[in-house]
PDB file of C-alpha atoms in Angstrom:
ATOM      1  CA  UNK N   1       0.000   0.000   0.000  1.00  0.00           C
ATOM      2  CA  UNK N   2       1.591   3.798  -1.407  1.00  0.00           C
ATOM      3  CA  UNK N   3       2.151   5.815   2.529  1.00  0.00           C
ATOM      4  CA  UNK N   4       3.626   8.766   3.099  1.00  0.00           C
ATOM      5  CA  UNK N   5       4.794   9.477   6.818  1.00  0.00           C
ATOM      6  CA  UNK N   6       5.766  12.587   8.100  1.00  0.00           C
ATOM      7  CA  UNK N   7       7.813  13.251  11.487  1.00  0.00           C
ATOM      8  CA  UNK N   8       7.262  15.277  13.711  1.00  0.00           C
ATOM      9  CA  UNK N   9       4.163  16.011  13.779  1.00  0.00           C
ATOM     10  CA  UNK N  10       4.421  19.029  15.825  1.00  0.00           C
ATOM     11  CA  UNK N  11       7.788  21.039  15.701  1.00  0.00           C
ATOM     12  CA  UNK N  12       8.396  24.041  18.498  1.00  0.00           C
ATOM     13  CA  UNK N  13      11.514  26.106  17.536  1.00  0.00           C
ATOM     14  CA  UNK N  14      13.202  29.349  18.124  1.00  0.00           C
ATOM     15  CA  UNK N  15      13.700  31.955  15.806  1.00  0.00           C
ATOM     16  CA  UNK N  16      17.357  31.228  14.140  1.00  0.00           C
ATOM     17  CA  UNK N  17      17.634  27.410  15.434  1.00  0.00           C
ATOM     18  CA  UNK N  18      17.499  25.122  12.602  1.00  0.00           C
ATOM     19  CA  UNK N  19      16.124  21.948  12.155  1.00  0.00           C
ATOM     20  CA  UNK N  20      14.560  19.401   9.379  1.00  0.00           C
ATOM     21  CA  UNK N  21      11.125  17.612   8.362  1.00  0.00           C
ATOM     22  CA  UNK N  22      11.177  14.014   7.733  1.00  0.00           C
ATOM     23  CA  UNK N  23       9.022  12.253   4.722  1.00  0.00           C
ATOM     24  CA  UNK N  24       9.091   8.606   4.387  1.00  0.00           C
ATOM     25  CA  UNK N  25       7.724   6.848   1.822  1.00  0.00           C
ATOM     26  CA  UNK N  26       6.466   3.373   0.390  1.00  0.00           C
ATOM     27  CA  UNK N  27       5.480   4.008  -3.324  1.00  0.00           C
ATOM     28  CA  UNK N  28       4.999   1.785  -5.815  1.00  0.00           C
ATOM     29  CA  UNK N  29       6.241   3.849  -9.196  1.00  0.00           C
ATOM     30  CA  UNK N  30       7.443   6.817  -7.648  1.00  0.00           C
ATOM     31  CA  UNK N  31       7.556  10.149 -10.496  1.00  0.00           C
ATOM     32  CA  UNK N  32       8.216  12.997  -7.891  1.00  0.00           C
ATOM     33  CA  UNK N  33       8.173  13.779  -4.544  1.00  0.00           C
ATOM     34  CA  UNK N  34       6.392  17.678  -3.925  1.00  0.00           C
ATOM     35  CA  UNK N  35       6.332  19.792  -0.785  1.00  0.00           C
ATOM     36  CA  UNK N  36       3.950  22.410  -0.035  1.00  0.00           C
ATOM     37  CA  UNK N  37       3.256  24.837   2.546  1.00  0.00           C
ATOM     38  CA  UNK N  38      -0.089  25.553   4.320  1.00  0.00           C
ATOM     39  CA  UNK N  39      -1.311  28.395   6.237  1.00  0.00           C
ATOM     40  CA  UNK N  40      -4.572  28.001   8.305  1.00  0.00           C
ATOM     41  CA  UNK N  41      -7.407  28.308   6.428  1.00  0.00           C
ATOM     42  CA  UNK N  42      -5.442  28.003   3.070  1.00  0.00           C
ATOM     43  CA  UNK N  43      -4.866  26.562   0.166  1.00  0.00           C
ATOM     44  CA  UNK N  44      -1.234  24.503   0.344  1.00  0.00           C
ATOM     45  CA  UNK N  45       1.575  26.849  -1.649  1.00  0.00           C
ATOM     46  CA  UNK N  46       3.762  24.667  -4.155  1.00  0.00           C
ATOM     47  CA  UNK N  47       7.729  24.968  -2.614  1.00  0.00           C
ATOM     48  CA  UNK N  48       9.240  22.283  -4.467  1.00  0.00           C
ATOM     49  CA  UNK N  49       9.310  19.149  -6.707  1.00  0.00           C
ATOM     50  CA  UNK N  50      12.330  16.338  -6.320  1.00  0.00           C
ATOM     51  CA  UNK N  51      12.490  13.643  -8.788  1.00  0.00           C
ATOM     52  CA  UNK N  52      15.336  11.231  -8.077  1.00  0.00           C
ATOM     53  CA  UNK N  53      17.589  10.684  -5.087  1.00  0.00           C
ATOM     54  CA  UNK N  54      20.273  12.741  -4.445  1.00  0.00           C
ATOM     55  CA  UNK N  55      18.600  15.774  -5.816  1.00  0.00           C
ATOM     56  CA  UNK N  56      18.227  18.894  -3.959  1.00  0.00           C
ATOM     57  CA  UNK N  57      16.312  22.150  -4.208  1.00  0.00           C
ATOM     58  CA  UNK N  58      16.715  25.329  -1.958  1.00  0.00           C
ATOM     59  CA  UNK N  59      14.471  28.943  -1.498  1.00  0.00           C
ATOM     60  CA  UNK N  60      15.433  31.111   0.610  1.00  0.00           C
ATOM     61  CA  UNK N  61      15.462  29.228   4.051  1.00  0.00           C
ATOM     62  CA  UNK N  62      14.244  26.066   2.987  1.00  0.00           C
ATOM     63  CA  UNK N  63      15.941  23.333   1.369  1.00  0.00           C
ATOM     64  CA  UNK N  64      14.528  20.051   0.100  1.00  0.00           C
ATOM     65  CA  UNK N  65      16.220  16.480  -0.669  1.00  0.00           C
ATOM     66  CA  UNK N  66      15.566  13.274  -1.584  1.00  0.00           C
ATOM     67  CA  UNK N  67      16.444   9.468  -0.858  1.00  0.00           C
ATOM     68  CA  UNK N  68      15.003   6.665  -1.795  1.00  0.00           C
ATOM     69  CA  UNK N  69      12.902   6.085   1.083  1.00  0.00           C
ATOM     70  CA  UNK N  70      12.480   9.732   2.510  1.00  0.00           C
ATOM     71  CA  UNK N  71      13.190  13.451   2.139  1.00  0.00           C
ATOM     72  CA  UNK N  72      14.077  15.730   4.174  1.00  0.00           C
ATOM     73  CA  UNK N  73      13.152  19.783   4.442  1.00  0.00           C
ATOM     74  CA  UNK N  74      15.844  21.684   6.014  1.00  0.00           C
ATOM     75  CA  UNK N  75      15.114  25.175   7.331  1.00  0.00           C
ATOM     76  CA  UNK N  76      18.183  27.167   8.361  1.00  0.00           C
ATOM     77  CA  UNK N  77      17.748  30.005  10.749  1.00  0.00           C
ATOM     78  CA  UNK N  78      13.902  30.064  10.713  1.00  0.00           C
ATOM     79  CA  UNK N  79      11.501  33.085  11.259  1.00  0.00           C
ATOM     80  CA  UNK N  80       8.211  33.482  12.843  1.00  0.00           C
ATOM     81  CA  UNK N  81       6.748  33.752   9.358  1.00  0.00           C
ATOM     82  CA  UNK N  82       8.306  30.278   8.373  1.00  0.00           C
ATOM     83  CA  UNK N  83       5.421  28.897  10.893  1.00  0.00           C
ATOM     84  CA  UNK N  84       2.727  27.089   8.855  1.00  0.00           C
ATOM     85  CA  UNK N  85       1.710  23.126   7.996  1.00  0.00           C
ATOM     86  CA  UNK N  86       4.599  21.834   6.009  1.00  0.00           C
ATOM     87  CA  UNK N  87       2.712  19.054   3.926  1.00  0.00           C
ATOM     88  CA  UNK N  88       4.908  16.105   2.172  1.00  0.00           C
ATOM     89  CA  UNK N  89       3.547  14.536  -0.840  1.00  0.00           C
ATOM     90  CA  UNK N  90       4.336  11.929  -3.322  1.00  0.00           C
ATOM     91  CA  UNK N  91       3.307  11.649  -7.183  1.00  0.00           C
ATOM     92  CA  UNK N  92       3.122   7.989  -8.850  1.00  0.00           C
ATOM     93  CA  UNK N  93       3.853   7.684 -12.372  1.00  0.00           C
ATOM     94  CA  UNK N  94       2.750   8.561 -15.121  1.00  0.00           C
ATOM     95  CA  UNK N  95       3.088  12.537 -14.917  1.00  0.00           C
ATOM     96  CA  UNK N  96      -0.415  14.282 -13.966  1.00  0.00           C
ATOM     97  CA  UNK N  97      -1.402  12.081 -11.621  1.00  0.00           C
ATOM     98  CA  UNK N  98      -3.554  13.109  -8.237  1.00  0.00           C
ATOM     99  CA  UNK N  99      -0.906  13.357  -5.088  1.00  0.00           C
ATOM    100  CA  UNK N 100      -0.651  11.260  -1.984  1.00  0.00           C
ATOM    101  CA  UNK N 101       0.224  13.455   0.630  1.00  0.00           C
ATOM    102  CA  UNK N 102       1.332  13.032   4.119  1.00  0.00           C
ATOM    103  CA  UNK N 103      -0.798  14.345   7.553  1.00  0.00           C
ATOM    104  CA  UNK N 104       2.051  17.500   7.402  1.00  0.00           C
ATOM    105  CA  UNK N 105       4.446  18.813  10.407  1.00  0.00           C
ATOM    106  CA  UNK N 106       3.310  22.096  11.966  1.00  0.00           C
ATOM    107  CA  UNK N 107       6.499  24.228  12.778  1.00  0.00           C
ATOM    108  CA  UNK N 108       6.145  26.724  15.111  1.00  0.00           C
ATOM    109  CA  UNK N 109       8.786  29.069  15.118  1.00  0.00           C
ATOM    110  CA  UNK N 110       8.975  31.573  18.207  1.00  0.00           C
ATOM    111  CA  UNK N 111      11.225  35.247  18.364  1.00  0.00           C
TER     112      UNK N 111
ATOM    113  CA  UNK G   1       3.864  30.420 -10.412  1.00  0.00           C
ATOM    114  CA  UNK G   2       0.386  29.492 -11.918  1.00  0.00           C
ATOM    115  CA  UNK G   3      -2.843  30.261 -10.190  1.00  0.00           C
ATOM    116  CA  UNK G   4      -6.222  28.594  -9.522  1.00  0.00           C
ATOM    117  CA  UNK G   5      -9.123  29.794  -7.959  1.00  0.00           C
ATOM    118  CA  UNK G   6     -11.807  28.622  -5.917  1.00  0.00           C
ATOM    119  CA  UNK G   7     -15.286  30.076  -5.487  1.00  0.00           C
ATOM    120  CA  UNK G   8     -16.707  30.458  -2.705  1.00  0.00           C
ATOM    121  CA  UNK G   9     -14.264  30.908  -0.070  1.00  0.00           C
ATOM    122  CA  UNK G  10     -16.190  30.224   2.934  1.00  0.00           C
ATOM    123  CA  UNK G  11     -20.773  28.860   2.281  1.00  0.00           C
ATOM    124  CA  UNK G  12     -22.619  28.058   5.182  1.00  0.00           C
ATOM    125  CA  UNK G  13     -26.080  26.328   4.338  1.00  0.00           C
ATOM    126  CA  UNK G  14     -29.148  24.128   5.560  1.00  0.00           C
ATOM    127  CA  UNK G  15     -29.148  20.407   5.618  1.00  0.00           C
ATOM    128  CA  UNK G  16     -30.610  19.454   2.589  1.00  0.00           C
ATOM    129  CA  UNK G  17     -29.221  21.933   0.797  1.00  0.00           C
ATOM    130  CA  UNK G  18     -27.136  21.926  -2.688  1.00  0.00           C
ATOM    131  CA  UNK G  19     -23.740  23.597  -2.604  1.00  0.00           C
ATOM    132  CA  UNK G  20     -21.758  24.464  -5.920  1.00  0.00           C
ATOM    133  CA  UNK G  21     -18.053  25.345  -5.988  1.00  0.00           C
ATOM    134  CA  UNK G  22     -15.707  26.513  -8.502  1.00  0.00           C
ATOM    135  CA  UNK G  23     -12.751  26.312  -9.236  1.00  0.00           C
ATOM    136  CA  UNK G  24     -10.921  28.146 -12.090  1.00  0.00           C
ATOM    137  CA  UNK G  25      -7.247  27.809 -13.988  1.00  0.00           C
ATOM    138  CA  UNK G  26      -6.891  31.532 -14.341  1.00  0.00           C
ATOM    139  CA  UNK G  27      -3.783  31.333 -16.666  1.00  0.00           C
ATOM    140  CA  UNK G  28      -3.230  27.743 -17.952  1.00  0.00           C
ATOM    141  CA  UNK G  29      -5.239  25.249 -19.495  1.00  0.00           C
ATOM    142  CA  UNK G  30      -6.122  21.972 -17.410  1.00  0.00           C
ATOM    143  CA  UNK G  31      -7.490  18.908 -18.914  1.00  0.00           C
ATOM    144  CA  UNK G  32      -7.367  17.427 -15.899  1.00  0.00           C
ATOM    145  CA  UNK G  33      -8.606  18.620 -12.066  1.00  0.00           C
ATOM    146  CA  UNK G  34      -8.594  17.333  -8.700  1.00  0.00           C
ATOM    147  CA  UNK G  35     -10.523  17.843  -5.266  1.00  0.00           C
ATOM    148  CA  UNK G  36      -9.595  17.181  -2.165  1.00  0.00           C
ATOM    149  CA  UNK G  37     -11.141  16.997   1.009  1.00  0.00           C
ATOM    150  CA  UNK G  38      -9.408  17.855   4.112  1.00  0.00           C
ATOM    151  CA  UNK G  39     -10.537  17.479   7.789  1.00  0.00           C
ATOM    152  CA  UNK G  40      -9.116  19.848  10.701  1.00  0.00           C
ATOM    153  CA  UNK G  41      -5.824  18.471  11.486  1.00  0.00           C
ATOM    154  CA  UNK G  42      -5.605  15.315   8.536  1.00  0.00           C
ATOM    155  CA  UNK G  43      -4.418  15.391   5.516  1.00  0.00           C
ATOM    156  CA  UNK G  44      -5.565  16.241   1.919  1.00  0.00           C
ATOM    157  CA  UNK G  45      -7.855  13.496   0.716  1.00  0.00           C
ATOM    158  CA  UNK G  46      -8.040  13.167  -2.292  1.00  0.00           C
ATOM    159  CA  UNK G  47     -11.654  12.466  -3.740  1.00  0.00           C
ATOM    160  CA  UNK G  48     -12.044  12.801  -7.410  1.00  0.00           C
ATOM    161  CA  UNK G  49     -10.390  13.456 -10.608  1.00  0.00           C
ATOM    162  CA  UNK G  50     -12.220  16.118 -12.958  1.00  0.00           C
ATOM    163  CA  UNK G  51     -11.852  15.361 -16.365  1.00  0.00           C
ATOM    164  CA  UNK G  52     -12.333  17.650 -19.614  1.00  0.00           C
ATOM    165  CA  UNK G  53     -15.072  15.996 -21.778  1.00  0.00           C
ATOM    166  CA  UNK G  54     -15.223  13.274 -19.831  1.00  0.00           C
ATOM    167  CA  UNK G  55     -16.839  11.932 -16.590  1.00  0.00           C
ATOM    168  CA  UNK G  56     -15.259  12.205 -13.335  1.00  0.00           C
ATOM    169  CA  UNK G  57     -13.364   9.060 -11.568  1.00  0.00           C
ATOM    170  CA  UNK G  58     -14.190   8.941  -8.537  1.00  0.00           C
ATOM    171  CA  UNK G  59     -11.917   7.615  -5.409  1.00  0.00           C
ATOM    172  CA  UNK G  60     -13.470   4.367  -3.266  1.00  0.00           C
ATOM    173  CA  UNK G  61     -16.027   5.463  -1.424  1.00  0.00           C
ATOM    174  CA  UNK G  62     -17.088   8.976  -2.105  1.00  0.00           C
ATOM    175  CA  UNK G  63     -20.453   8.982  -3.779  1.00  0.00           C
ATOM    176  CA  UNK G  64     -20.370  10.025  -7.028  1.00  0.00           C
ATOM    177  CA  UNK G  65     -24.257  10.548  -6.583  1.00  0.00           C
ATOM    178  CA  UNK G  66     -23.317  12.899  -4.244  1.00  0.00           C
ATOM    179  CA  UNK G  67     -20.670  15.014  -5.327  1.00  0.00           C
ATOM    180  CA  UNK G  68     -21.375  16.072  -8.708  1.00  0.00           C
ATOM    181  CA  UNK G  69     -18.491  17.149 -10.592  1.00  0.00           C
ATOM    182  CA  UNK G  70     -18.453  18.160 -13.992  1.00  0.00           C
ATOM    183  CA  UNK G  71     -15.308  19.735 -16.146  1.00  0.00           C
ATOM    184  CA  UNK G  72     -16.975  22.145 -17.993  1.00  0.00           C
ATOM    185  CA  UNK G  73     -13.940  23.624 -19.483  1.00  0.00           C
ATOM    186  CA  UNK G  74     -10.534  23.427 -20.097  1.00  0.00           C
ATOM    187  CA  UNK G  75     -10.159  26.561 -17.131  1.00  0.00           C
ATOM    188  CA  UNK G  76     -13.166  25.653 -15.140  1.00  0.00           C
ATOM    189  CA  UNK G  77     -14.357  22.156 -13.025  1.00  0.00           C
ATOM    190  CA  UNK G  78     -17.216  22.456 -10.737  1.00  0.00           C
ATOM    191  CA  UNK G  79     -18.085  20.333  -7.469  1.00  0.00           C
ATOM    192  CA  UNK G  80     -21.550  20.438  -6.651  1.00  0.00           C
ATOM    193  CA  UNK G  81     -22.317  18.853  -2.954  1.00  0.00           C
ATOM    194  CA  UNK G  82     -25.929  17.502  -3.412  1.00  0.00           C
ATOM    195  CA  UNK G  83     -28.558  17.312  -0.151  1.00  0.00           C
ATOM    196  CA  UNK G  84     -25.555  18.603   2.101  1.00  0.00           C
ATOM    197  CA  UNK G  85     -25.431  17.227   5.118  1.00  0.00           C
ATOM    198  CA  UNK G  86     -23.582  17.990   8.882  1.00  0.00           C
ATOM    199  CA  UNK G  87     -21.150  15.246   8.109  1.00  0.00           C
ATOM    200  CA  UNK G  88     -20.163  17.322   4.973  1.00  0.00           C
ATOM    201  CA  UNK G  89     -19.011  20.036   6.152  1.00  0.00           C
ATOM    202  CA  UNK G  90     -15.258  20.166   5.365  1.00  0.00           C
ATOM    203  CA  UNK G  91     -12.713  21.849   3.701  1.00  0.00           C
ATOM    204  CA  UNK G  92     -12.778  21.212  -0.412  1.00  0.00           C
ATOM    205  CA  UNK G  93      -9.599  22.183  -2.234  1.00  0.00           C
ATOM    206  CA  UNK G  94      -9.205  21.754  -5.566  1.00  0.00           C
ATOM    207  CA  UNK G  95      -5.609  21.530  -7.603  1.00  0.00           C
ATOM    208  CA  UNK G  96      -5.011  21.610 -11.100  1.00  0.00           C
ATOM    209  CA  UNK G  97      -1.431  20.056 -12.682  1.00  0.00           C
ATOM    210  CA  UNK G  98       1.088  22.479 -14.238  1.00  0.00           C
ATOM    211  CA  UNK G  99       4.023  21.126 -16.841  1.00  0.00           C
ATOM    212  CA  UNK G 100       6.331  24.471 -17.121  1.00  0.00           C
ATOM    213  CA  UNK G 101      10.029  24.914 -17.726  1.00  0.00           C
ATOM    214  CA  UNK G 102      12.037  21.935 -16.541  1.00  0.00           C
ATOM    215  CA  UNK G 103       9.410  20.842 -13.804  1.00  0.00           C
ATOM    216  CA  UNK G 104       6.154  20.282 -13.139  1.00  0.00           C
ATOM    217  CA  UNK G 105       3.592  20.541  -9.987  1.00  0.00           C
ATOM    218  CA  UNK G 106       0.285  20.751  -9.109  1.00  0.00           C
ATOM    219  CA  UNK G 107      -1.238  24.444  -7.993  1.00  0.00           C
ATOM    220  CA  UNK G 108      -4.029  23.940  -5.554  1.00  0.00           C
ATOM    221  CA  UNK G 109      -7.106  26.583  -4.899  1.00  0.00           C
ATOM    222  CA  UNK G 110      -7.486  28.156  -1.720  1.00  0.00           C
ATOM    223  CA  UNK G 111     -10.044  26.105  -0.934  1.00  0.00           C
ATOM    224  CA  UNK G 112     -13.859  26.672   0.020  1.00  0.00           C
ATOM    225  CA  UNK G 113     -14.889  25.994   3.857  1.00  0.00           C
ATOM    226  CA  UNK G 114     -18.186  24.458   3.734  1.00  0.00           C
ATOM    227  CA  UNK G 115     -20.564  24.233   6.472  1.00  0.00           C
ATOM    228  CA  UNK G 116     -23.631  22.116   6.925  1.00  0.00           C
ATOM    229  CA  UNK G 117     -26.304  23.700   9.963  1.00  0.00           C
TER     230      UNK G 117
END
């Protein structure tokens, strides 16, 4: 069965200490892996897509890579506004497909 | 990055009730829609595809009786929440897939709160 596990689920930090997400999957015909961010009450905001292991993407704070099993988001030196839902997702093949996504970390980030 | 739009943003209504929602491609051209169905504190689930000249699929168990979608362009999909009920009342998001440059995503609404009385 295609799961997508995200850790932690809550994530307390202070402004300027940096930490990472965790998403771990089990997909069967993996095409991309996609990260989004979600205020309260909003839509989730596209941050990045990672298609094969070893690949990395960075903006601004955030940066994004990928294993085999899991990816990681990095955010270095975080601000209060960096606090929102950080939602993992997964894509199988072929391209177009609907998205599996993970339950999401919420990052708190305190001055 | 590309946007999509949802309409309404927030609809409160009586049980019984029929709801409509939009949602629009405002400057690309989608074949193909999705909507999603998230509960306070869960994930996005996702509940059918919306498909341009074509009927919807339709995830197991959502009732297709029930939530009417129809694609009625290649910018616009419509859900329409028939007899609404408590046990409805969600948040529907919507996401449309985008091919651009040298990657592709999917750019999601910002969603319609529904409420059921």
């Amino acid at each position: 069965e295609d799961q997508v596990t995200q850790s932690p689920e809550a994530l307390r930090l202070q402004e300027g200490e940096s930490s990472s997400l965790n998403c771990s999957y089990t997909v069967s015909g993996l095409r991309g892996l996609f990260w989004y961010r979600q205020d309260p009450g909003k839509g989730p905001e596209f941050l990045f897509t990672l298609y094969s292991a070893g690949e990395e993407k960075e903006k601004e704070r955030l940066k994004a890579t990928l294993t085999k099993k899991e990816s990681f988001l990095h955010i270095t030196a975080p601000k209060p506004e960096d606090s929102a839902t950080y939602l993992c997702a997964v894509q199988k093949v072929p391209a177009g497909t609907a998205l599996i996504f993970g339950k999401g970390t919420t990052l708190s980030v305190s001055s | 990055g590309a946007v999509v739009s949802q309409h309404p943003s927030r609809v409160i209504c009586k049980s019984g009730t029929s709801v409509k929602i939009e949602c629009r491609s405002l400057d690309f051209q989608a074949t193909t829609m999705f909507w999603y169905r998230q509960f306070p504190k869960k994930s996005l689930m996702l509940m059918a595809t919306s498909n341009e000249g074509s009927k919807a699929t339709y995830e197991q168990g959502v009732e297709k009786d029930k939530f009417l979608i129809n694609h009625a362009s290649l910018t616009l999909s419509t859900l329409t929440v028939t007899s609404a009920h408590p046990e409805d009342s969600s948040f529907y998001i919507c996401s449309a897939p985008w091919t651009g440059g040298n990657t592709d995503t999917q750019y999601f609404g910002p969603g319609t709160r529904l409420t059921v009385l």
